[in-house]
Short mmCIF file of C-alpha atoms in Angstrom, two decimals:
data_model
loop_
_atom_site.label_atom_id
_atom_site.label_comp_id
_atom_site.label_asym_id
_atom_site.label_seq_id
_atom_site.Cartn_x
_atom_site.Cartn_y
_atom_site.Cartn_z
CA UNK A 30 2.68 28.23 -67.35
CA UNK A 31 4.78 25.33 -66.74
CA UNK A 32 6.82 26.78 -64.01
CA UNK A 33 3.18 27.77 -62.04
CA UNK A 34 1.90 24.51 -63.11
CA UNK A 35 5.30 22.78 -61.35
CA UNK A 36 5.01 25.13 -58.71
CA UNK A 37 1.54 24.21 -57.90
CA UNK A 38 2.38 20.66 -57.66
CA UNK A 39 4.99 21.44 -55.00
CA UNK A 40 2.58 23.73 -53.00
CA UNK A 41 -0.13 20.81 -52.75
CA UNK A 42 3.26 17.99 -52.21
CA UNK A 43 3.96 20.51 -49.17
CA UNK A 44 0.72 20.48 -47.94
CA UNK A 45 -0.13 17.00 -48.05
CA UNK A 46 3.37 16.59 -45.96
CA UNK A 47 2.41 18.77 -43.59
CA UNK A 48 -1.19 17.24 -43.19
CA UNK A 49 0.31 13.95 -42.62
CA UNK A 50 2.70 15.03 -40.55
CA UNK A 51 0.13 16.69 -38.88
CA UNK A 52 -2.14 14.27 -38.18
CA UNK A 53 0.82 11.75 -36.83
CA UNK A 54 1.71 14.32 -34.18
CA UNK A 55 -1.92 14.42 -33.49
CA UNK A 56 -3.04 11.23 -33.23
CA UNK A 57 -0.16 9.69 -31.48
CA UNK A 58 -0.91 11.67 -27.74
CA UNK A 59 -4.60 11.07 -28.97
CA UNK A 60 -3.99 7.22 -29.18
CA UNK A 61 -2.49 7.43 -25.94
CA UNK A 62 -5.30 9.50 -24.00
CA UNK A 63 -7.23 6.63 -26.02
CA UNK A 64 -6.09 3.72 -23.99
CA UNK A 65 -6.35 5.44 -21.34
CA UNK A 66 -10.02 5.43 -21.20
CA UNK A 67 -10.10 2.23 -22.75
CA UNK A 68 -8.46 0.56 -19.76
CA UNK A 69 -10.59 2.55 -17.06
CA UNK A 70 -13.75 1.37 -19.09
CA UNK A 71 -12.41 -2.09 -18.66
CA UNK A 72 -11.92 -1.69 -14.91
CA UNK A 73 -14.83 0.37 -14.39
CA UNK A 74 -15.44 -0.52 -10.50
CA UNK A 75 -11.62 0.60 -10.02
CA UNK A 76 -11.28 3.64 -12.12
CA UNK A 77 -14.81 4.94 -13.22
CA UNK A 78 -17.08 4.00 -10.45
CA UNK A 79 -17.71 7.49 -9.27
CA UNK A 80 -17.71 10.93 -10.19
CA UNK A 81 -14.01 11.99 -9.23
CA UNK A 82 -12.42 8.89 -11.21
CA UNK A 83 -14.93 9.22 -14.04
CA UNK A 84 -13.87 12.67 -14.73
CA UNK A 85 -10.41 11.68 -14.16
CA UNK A 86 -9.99 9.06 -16.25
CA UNK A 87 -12.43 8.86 -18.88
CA UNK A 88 -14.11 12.16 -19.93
CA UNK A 89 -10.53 14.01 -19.01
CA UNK A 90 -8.55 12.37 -21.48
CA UNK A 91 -11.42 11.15 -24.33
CA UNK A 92 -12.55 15.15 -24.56
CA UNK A 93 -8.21 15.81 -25.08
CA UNK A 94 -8.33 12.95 -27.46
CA UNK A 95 -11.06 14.21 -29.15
CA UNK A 96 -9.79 17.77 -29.23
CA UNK A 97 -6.26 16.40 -30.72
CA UNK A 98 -8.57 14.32 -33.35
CA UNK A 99 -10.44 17.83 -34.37
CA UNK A 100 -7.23 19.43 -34.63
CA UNK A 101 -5.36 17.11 -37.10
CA UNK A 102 -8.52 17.15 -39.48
CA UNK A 103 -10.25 20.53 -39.24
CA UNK A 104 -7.31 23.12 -38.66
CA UNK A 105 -5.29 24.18 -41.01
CA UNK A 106 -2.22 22.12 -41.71
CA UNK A 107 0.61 24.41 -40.02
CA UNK A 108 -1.80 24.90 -36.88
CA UNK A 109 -2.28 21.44 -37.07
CA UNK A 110 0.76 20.71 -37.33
CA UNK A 111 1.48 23.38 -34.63
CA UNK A 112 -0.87 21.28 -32.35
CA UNK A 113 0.85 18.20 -32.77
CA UNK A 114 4.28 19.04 -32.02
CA UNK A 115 3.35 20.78 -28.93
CA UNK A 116 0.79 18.40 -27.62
CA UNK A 117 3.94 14.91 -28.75
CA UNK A 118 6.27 17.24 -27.43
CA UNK A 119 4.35 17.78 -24.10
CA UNK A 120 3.66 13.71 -23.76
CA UNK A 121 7.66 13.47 -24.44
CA UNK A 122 8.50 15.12 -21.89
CA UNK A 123 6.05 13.99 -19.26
CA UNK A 124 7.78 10.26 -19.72
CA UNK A 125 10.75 11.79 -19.93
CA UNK A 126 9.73 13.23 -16.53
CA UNK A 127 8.47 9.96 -15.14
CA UNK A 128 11.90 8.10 -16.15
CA UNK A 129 14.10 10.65 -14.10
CA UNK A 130 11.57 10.40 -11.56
CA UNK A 131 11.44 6.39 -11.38
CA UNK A 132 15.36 6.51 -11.35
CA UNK A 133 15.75 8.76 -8.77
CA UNK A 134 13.20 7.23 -6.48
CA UNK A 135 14.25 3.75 -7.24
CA UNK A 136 17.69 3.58 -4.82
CA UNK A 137 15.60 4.47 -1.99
CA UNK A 138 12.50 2.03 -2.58
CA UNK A 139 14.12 -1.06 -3.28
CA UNK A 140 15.17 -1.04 0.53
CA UNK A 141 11.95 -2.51 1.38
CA UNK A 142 13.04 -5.51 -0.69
CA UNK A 143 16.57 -5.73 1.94
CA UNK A 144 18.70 -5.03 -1.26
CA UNK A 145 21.96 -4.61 0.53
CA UNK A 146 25.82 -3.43 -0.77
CA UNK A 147 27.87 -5.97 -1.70
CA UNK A 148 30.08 -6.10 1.44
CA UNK A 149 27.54 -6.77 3.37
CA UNK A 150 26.61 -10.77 4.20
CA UNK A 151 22.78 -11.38 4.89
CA UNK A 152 23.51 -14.74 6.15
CA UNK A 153 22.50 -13.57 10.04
CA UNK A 154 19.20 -12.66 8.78
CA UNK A 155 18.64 -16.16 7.24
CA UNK A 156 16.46 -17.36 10.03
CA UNK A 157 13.57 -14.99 9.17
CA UNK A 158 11.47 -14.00 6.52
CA UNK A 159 13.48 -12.03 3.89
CA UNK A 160 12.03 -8.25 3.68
CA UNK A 161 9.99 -8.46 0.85
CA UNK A 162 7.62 -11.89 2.02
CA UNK A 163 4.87 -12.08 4.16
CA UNK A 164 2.82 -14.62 6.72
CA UNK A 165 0.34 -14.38 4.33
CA UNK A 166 2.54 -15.84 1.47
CA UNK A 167 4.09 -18.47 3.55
CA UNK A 168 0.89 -19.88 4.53
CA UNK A 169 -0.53 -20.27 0.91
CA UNK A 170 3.04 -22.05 -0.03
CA UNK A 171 2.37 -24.52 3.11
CA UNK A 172 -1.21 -25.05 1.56
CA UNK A 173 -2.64 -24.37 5.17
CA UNK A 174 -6.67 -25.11 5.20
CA UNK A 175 -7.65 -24.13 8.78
CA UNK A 176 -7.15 -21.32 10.94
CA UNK A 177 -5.61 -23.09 13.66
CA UNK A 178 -2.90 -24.60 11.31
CA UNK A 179 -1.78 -21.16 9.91
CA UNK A 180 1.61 -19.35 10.79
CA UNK A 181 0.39 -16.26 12.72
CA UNK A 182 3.56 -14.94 13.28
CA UNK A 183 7.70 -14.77 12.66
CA UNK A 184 10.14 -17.67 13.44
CA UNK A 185 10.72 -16.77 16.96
CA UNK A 186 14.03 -15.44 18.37
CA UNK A 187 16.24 -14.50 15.39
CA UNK A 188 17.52 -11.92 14.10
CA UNK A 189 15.63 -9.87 11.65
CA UNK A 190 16.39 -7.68 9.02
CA UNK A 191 13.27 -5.32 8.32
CA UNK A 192 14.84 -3.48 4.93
CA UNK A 193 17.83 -1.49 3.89
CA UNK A 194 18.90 1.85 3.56
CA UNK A 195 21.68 3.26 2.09
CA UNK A 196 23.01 -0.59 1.44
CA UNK A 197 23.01 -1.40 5.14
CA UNK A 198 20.80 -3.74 6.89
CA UNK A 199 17.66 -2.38 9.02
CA UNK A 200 17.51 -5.08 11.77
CA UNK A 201 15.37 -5.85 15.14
CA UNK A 202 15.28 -9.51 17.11
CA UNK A 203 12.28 -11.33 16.92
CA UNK A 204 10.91 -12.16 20.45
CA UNK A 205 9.76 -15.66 22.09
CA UNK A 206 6.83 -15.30 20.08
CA UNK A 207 7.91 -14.15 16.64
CA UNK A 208 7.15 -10.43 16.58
CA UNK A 209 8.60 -7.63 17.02
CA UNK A 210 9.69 -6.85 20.54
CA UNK A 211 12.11 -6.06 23.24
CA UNK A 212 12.80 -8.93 25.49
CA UNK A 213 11.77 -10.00 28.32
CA UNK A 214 8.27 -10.56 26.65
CA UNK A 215 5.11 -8.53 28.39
CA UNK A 216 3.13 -10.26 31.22
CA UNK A 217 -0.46 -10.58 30.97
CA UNK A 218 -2.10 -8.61 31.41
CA UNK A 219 -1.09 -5.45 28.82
CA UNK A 220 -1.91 -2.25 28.59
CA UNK A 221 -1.81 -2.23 24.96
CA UNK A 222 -1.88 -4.74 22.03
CA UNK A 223 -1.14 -3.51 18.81
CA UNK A 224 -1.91 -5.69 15.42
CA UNK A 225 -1.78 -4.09 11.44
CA UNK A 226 0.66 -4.42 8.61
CA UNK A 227 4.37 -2.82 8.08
CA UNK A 228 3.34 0.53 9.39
CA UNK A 229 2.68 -0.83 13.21
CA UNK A 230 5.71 -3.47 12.01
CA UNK A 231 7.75 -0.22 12.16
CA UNK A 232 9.21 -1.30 8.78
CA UNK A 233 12.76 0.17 7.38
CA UNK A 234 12.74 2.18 11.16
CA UNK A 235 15.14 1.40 14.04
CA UNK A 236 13.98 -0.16 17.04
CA UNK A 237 13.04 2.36 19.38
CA UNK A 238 11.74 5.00 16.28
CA UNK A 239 8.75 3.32 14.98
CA UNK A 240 5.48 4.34 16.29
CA UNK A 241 4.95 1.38 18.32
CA UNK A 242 7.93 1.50 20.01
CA UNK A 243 7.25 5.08 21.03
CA UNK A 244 3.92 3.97 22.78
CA UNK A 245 6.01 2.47 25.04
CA UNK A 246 7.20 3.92 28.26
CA UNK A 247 5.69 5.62 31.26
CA UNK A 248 4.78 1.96 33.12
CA UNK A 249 3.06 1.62 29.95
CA UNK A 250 2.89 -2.46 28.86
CA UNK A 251 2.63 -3.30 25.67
CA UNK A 252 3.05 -6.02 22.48
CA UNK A 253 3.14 -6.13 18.83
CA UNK A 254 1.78 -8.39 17.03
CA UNK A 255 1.69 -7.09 13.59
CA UNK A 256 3.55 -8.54 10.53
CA UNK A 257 4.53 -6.97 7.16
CA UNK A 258 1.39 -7.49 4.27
CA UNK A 259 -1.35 -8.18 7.43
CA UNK A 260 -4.84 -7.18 6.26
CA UNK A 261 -7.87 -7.00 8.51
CA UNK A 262 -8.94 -10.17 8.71
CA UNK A 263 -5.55 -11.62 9.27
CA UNK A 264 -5.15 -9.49 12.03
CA UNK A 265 -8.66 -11.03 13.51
CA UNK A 266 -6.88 -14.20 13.13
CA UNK A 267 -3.82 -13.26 15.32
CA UNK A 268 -6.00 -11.36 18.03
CA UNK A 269 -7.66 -14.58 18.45
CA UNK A 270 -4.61 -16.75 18.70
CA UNK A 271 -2.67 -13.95 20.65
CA UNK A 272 -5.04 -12.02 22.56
CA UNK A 273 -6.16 -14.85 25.04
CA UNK A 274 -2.38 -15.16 25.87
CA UNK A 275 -1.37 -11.15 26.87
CA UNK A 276 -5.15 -10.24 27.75
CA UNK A 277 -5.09 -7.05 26.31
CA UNK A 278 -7.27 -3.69 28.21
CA UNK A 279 -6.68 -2.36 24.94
CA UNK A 280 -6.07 -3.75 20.95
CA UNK A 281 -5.61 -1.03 18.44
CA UNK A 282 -6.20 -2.70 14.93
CA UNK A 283 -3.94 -0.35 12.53
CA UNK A 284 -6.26 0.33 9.13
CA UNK A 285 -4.08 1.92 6.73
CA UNK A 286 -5.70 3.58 3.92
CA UNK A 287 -3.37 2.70 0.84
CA UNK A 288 -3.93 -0.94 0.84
CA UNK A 289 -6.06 -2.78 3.47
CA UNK A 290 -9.45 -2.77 2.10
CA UNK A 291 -8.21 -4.27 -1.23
CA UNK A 292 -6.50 -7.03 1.36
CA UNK A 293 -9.47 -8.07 2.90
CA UNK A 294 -11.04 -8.30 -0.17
CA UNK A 295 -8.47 -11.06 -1.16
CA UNK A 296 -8.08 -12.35 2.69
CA UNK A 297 -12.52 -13.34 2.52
CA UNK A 298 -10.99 -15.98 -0.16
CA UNK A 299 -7.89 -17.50 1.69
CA UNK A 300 -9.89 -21.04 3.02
CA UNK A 301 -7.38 -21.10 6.15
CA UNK A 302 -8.89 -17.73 7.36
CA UNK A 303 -12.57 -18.86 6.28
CA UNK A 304 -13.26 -19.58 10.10
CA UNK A 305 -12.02 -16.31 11.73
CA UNK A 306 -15.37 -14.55 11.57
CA UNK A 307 -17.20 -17.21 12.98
CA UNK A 308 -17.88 -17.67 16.91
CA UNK A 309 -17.02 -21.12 16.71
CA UNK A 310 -13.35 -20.38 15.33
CA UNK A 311 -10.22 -22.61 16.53
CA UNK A 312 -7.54 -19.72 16.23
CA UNK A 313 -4.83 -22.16 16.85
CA UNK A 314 -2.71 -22.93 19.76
CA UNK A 315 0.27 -20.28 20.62
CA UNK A 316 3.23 -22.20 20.92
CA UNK A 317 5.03 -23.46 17.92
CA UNK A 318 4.55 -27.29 16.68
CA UNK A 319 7.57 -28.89 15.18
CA UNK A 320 6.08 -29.28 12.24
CA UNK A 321 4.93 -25.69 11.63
CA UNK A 322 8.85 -24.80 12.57
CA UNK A 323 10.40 -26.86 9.82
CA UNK A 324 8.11 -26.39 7.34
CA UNK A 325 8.37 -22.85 8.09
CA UNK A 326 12.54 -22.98 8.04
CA UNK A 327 12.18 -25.02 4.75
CA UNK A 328 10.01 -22.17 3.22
CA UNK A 329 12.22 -19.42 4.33
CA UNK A 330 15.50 -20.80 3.27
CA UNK A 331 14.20 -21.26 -0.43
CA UNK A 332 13.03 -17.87 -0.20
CA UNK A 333 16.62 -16.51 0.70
CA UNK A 334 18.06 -19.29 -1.97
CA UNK A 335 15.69 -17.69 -4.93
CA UNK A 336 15.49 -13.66 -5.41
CA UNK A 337 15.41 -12.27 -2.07
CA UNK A 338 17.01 -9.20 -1.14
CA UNK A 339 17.22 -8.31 -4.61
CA UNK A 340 15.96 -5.91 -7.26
CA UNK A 341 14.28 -8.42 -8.95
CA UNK A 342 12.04 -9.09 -5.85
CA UNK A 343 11.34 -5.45 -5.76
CA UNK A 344 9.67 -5.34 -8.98
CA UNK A 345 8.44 -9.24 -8.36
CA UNK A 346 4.41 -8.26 -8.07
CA UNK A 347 4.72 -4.42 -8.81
CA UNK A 348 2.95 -3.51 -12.19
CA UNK A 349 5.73 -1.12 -12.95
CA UNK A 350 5.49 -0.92 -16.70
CA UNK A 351 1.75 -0.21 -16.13
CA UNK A 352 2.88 2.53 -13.94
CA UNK A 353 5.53 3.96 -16.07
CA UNK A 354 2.95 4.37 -19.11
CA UNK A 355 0.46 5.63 -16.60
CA UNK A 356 2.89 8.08 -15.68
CA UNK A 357 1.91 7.60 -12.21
CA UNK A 358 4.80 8.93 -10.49
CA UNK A 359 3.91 12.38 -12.20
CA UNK A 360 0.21 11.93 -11.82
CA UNK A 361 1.41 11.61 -7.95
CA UNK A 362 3.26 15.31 -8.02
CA UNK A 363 0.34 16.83 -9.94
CA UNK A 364 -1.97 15.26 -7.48
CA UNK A 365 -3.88 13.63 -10.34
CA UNK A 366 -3.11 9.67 -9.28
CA UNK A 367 -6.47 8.38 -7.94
CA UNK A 368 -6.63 5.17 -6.14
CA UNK A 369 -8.58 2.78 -7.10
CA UNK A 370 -12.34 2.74 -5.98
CA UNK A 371 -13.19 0.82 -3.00
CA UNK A 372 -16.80 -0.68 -3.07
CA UNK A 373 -18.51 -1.51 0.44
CA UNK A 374 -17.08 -4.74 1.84
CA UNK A 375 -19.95 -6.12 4.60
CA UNK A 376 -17.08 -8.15 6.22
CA UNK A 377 -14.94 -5.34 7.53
CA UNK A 378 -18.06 -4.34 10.14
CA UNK A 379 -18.23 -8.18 10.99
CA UNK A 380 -14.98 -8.92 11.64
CA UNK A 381 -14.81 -5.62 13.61
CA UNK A 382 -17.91 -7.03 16.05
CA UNK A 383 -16.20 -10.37 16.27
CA UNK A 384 -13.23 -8.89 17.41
CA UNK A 385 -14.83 -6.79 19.37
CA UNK A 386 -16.83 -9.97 21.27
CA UNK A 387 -12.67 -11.72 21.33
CA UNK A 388 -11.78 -8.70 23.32
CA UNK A 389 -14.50 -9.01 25.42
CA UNK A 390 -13.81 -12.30 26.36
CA UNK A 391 -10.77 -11.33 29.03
CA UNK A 392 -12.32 -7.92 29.58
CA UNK A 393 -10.55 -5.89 26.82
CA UNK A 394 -11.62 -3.40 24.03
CA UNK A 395 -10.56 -2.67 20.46
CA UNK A 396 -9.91 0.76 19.28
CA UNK A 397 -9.27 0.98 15.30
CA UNK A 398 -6.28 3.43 14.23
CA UNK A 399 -6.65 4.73 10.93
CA UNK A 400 -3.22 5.58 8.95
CA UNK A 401 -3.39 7.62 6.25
CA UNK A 402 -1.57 7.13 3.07
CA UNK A 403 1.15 9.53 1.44
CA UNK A 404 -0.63 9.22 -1.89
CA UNK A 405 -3.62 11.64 0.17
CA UNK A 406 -1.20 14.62 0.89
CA UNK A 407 1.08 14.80 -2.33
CA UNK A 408 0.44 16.71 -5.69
CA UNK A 409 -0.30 20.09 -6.88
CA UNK A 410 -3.81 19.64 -6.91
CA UNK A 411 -6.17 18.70 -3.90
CA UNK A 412 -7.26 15.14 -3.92
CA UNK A 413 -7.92 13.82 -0.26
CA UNK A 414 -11.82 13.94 -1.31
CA UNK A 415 -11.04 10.91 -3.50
CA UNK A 416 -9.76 9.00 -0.09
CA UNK A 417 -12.62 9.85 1.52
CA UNK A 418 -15.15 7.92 0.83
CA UNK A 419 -13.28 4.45 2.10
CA UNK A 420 -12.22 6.65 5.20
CA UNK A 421 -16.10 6.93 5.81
CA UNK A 422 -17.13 3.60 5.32
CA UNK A 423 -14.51 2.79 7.95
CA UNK A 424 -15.22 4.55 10.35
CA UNK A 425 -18.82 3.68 9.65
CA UNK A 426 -18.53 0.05 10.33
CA UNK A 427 -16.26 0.88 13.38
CA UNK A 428 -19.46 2.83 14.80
CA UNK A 429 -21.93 0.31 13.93
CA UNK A 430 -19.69 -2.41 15.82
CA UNK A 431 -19.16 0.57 18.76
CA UNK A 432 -15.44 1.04 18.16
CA UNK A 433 -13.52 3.86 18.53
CA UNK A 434 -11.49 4.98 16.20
CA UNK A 435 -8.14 6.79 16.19
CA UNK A 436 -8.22 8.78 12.73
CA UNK A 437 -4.40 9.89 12.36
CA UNK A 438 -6.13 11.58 8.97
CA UNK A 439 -6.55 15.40 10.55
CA UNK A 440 -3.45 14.97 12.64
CA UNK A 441 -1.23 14.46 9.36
CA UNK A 442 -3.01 17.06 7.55
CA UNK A 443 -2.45 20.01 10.10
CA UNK A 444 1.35 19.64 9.43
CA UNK A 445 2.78 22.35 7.38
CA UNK A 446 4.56 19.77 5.11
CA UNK A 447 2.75 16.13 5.77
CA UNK A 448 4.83 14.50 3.14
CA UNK A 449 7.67 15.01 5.20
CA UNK A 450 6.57 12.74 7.63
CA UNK A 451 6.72 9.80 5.14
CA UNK A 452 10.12 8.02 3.69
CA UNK A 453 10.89 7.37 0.39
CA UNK A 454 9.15 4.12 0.59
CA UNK A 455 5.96 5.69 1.76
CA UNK A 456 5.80 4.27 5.59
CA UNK A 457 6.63 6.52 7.98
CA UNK A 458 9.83 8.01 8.45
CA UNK A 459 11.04 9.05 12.51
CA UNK A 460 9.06 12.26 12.64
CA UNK A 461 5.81 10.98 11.23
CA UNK A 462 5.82 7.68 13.51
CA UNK A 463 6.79 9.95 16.27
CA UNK A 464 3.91 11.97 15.42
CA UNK A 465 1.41 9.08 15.11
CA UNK A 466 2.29 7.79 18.79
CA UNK A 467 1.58 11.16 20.30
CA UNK A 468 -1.79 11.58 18.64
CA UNK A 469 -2.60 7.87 19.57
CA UNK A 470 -1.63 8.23 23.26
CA UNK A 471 -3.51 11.78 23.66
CA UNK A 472 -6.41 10.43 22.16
CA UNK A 473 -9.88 10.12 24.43
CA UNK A 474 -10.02 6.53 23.17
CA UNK A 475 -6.75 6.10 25.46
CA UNK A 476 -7.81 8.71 28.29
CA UNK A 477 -8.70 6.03 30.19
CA UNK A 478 -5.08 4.06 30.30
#
């Protein structure tokens, strides 16, 4: 009786291990499906808005976390236990996963912050921006107020150094104006007049190999005027300031999809850009002031004093620890990463009709090119419906302001492999801009030129 009684003691010891052991493995991957819906509930506009993100995010991962809770309580305690080592397992490995993935990955992406081998002197680039800054940033370090005392554009005439790759310097020359273009600059008037963000830039591309470049040719004249970080209402700005100078037949405004609605979101709440929607707007004079050069110099040379062309300014403004724990890197091979949720923004069909009524002015027209982004092809799992919706209220304000628009969207997506038309850093690589000028230059919008 004593040896039963001892043994009996050890059975329930055993069990009691195993239930706690079990409930550990159990709850932990719980906890973290947990948060998970806990942070989408506190950014409900961004991540449970709609249907797609609501499943994704919040009913997804509380019906797994309620499913793991079930399990550690009502099973028994080796399938409990059972459950929990798989399902800790399965959540080790995924960050596991999204380590070797961020690692791998990383080499490639920090070119767009200019991070260069040691051999190599970035002193020739000092006269411009460093990669990773923007116009936009410069202007809210000068404190500028009004439109028409706003840096629009590059310090003129220097050399530039877009990114890196592979440790060496991606340059170009700045033109007369600031921007991106072979010299002699384009007499007015153009055929084309191209404004948007790094994509029309032709960022971490060669001169000659980004999609602008390759609109050129054939008789064909042309400028760019677009600047790493631009959002739509910055570009208004600059085809008010620049358009009355090259008199454009036609401006194609570049929209891409990954990042310029949240822009003009923050853009309506820069004061010096305030005036660009209205008719009255003083867009500013073209040719530099002297003070507007210094202050620009003084701005840039702290810039290249402090972390540019660095790591650090890589990850300066990137949420990656938020990333890494929302495994996004994996979500983005599964094809579970949704973007956020864009609400309607009233001010993207407004500034579309005002730049419309700019073009106007000198006889031109605007024509909207819509770039899609690489999150919309990758993953396992269909997702481009998510995308959608901002794709429609797009080109929904570009018909109500009786704009055509260029959607680059279908062109991408007939591509065996449209992933392969992006680099590492997610802009285009040779093929894909090479791509994107084709489809823009066979488009009816452009039949006419």
């Amino acid at each position: 009786m004593p040896g039963g009684t001892s043994l009996g003691r050890d059975r329930v010891t055993t069990s009691r291990r195993l239930r706690k052991a079990a409930v550990v493995l159990c709850l932990l991957p719980a906890a973290y499906f947990l948060l998970t819906v806990v942070y989408a509930l506190l950014n409900f506009g961004d991540y449970a808005s709609d249907t797609p993100r609501l499943l994704r995010y919040v009913i997804g991962p509380l019906a797994i976390a309620l499913l793991l809770m079930f399990c550690a309580f009502r099973l028994s305690d080796e399938t409990a236990l059972m459950v929990g080592v798989t399902a800790s397992a399965v959540l080790a490995a995924l960050f596991a996963f999204e380590a070797y993935i961020s690692v791998k990955l990383l080499p490639q992406q920090v070119g767009v912050a200019g991070v260069v081998d040691t051999d190599v002197s970035l002193e020739p680039y000092r006269g411009y921006m460093p990669p990773a800054y923007t116009l936009k940033a410069m202007n809210i370090k000068r404190q500028a107020q009004t439109l028409d005392d706003a840096i629009l554009a590059g310090m003129p005439d220097v050399e530039m150094m877009l990114c890196s790759d592979a440790g060496r310097p991606v340059t170009s020359h700045s033109d007369s104006y600031g921007f991106r273009n072979p010299g002699p600059a384009a007499s007015a008037p153009v055929d084309l007049m191209v404004i948007g963000d790094s994509f029309a830039e032709g960022i971490c591309l060669p001169d000659g190999e980004h999609f602008v470049d390759q609109l050129r040719g054939e008789g064909r004249s042309l400028v760019n005027t677009a600047s790493r970080g631009s959002g739509p209402l910055f570009e208004l700005a600059v085809l008010g300031r620049y358009g009355p100078e090259f008199r454009p037949r036609v401006t194609l405004m570049a929209f891409f999809e990954g990042n310029d609605w949240e822009n003009l979101r923050k853009e309506v709440n820069l004061v010096w850009l305030d005036d660009a929607l209205e008719p009255y707007a003083d867009f500013g004079a073209v040719e530099w002031s002297d003070s507007h050069r210094d202050s620009a110099a003084e701005i840039i040379a702290g810039w290249w004093e402090g972390s540019a062309a660095s790591v650090g300014s890589f990850f300066e403004g990137r949420a990656f620890l938020r990333n890494f724990f929302a495994l996004q890197n994996t979500a983005n091979i599964l094809g579970l990463h949704y973007p956020k949720a864009m609400e309607p923004n009233p001010a993207y069909e407004q500034l579309l009709v005002r730049a419309r009524d700019v073009s106007a002015e000198w006889g031109g027209r605007v024509v909207v090119v819509y770039i899609p982004s690489l999150d919309r092809f990758g993953g396992v799992f269909p997702h481009g419906f998510v995308q959608n919706p901002l794709r429609n209220m797009v080109k929904d304000a570009a018909e109500s302001a009786g704009i055509d628009v260029i959607d680059l969207t279908p062109v991408f997506k007939e591509q065996g492999a449209p992933k392969t038309l992006y680099a590492a850093d997610a802009h285009f690589n040779a093929e894909g801009a090479a791509l994107a000028a084709e489809a823009i230059l066979n488009h009816s919008a452009l039949a006419t030129q």
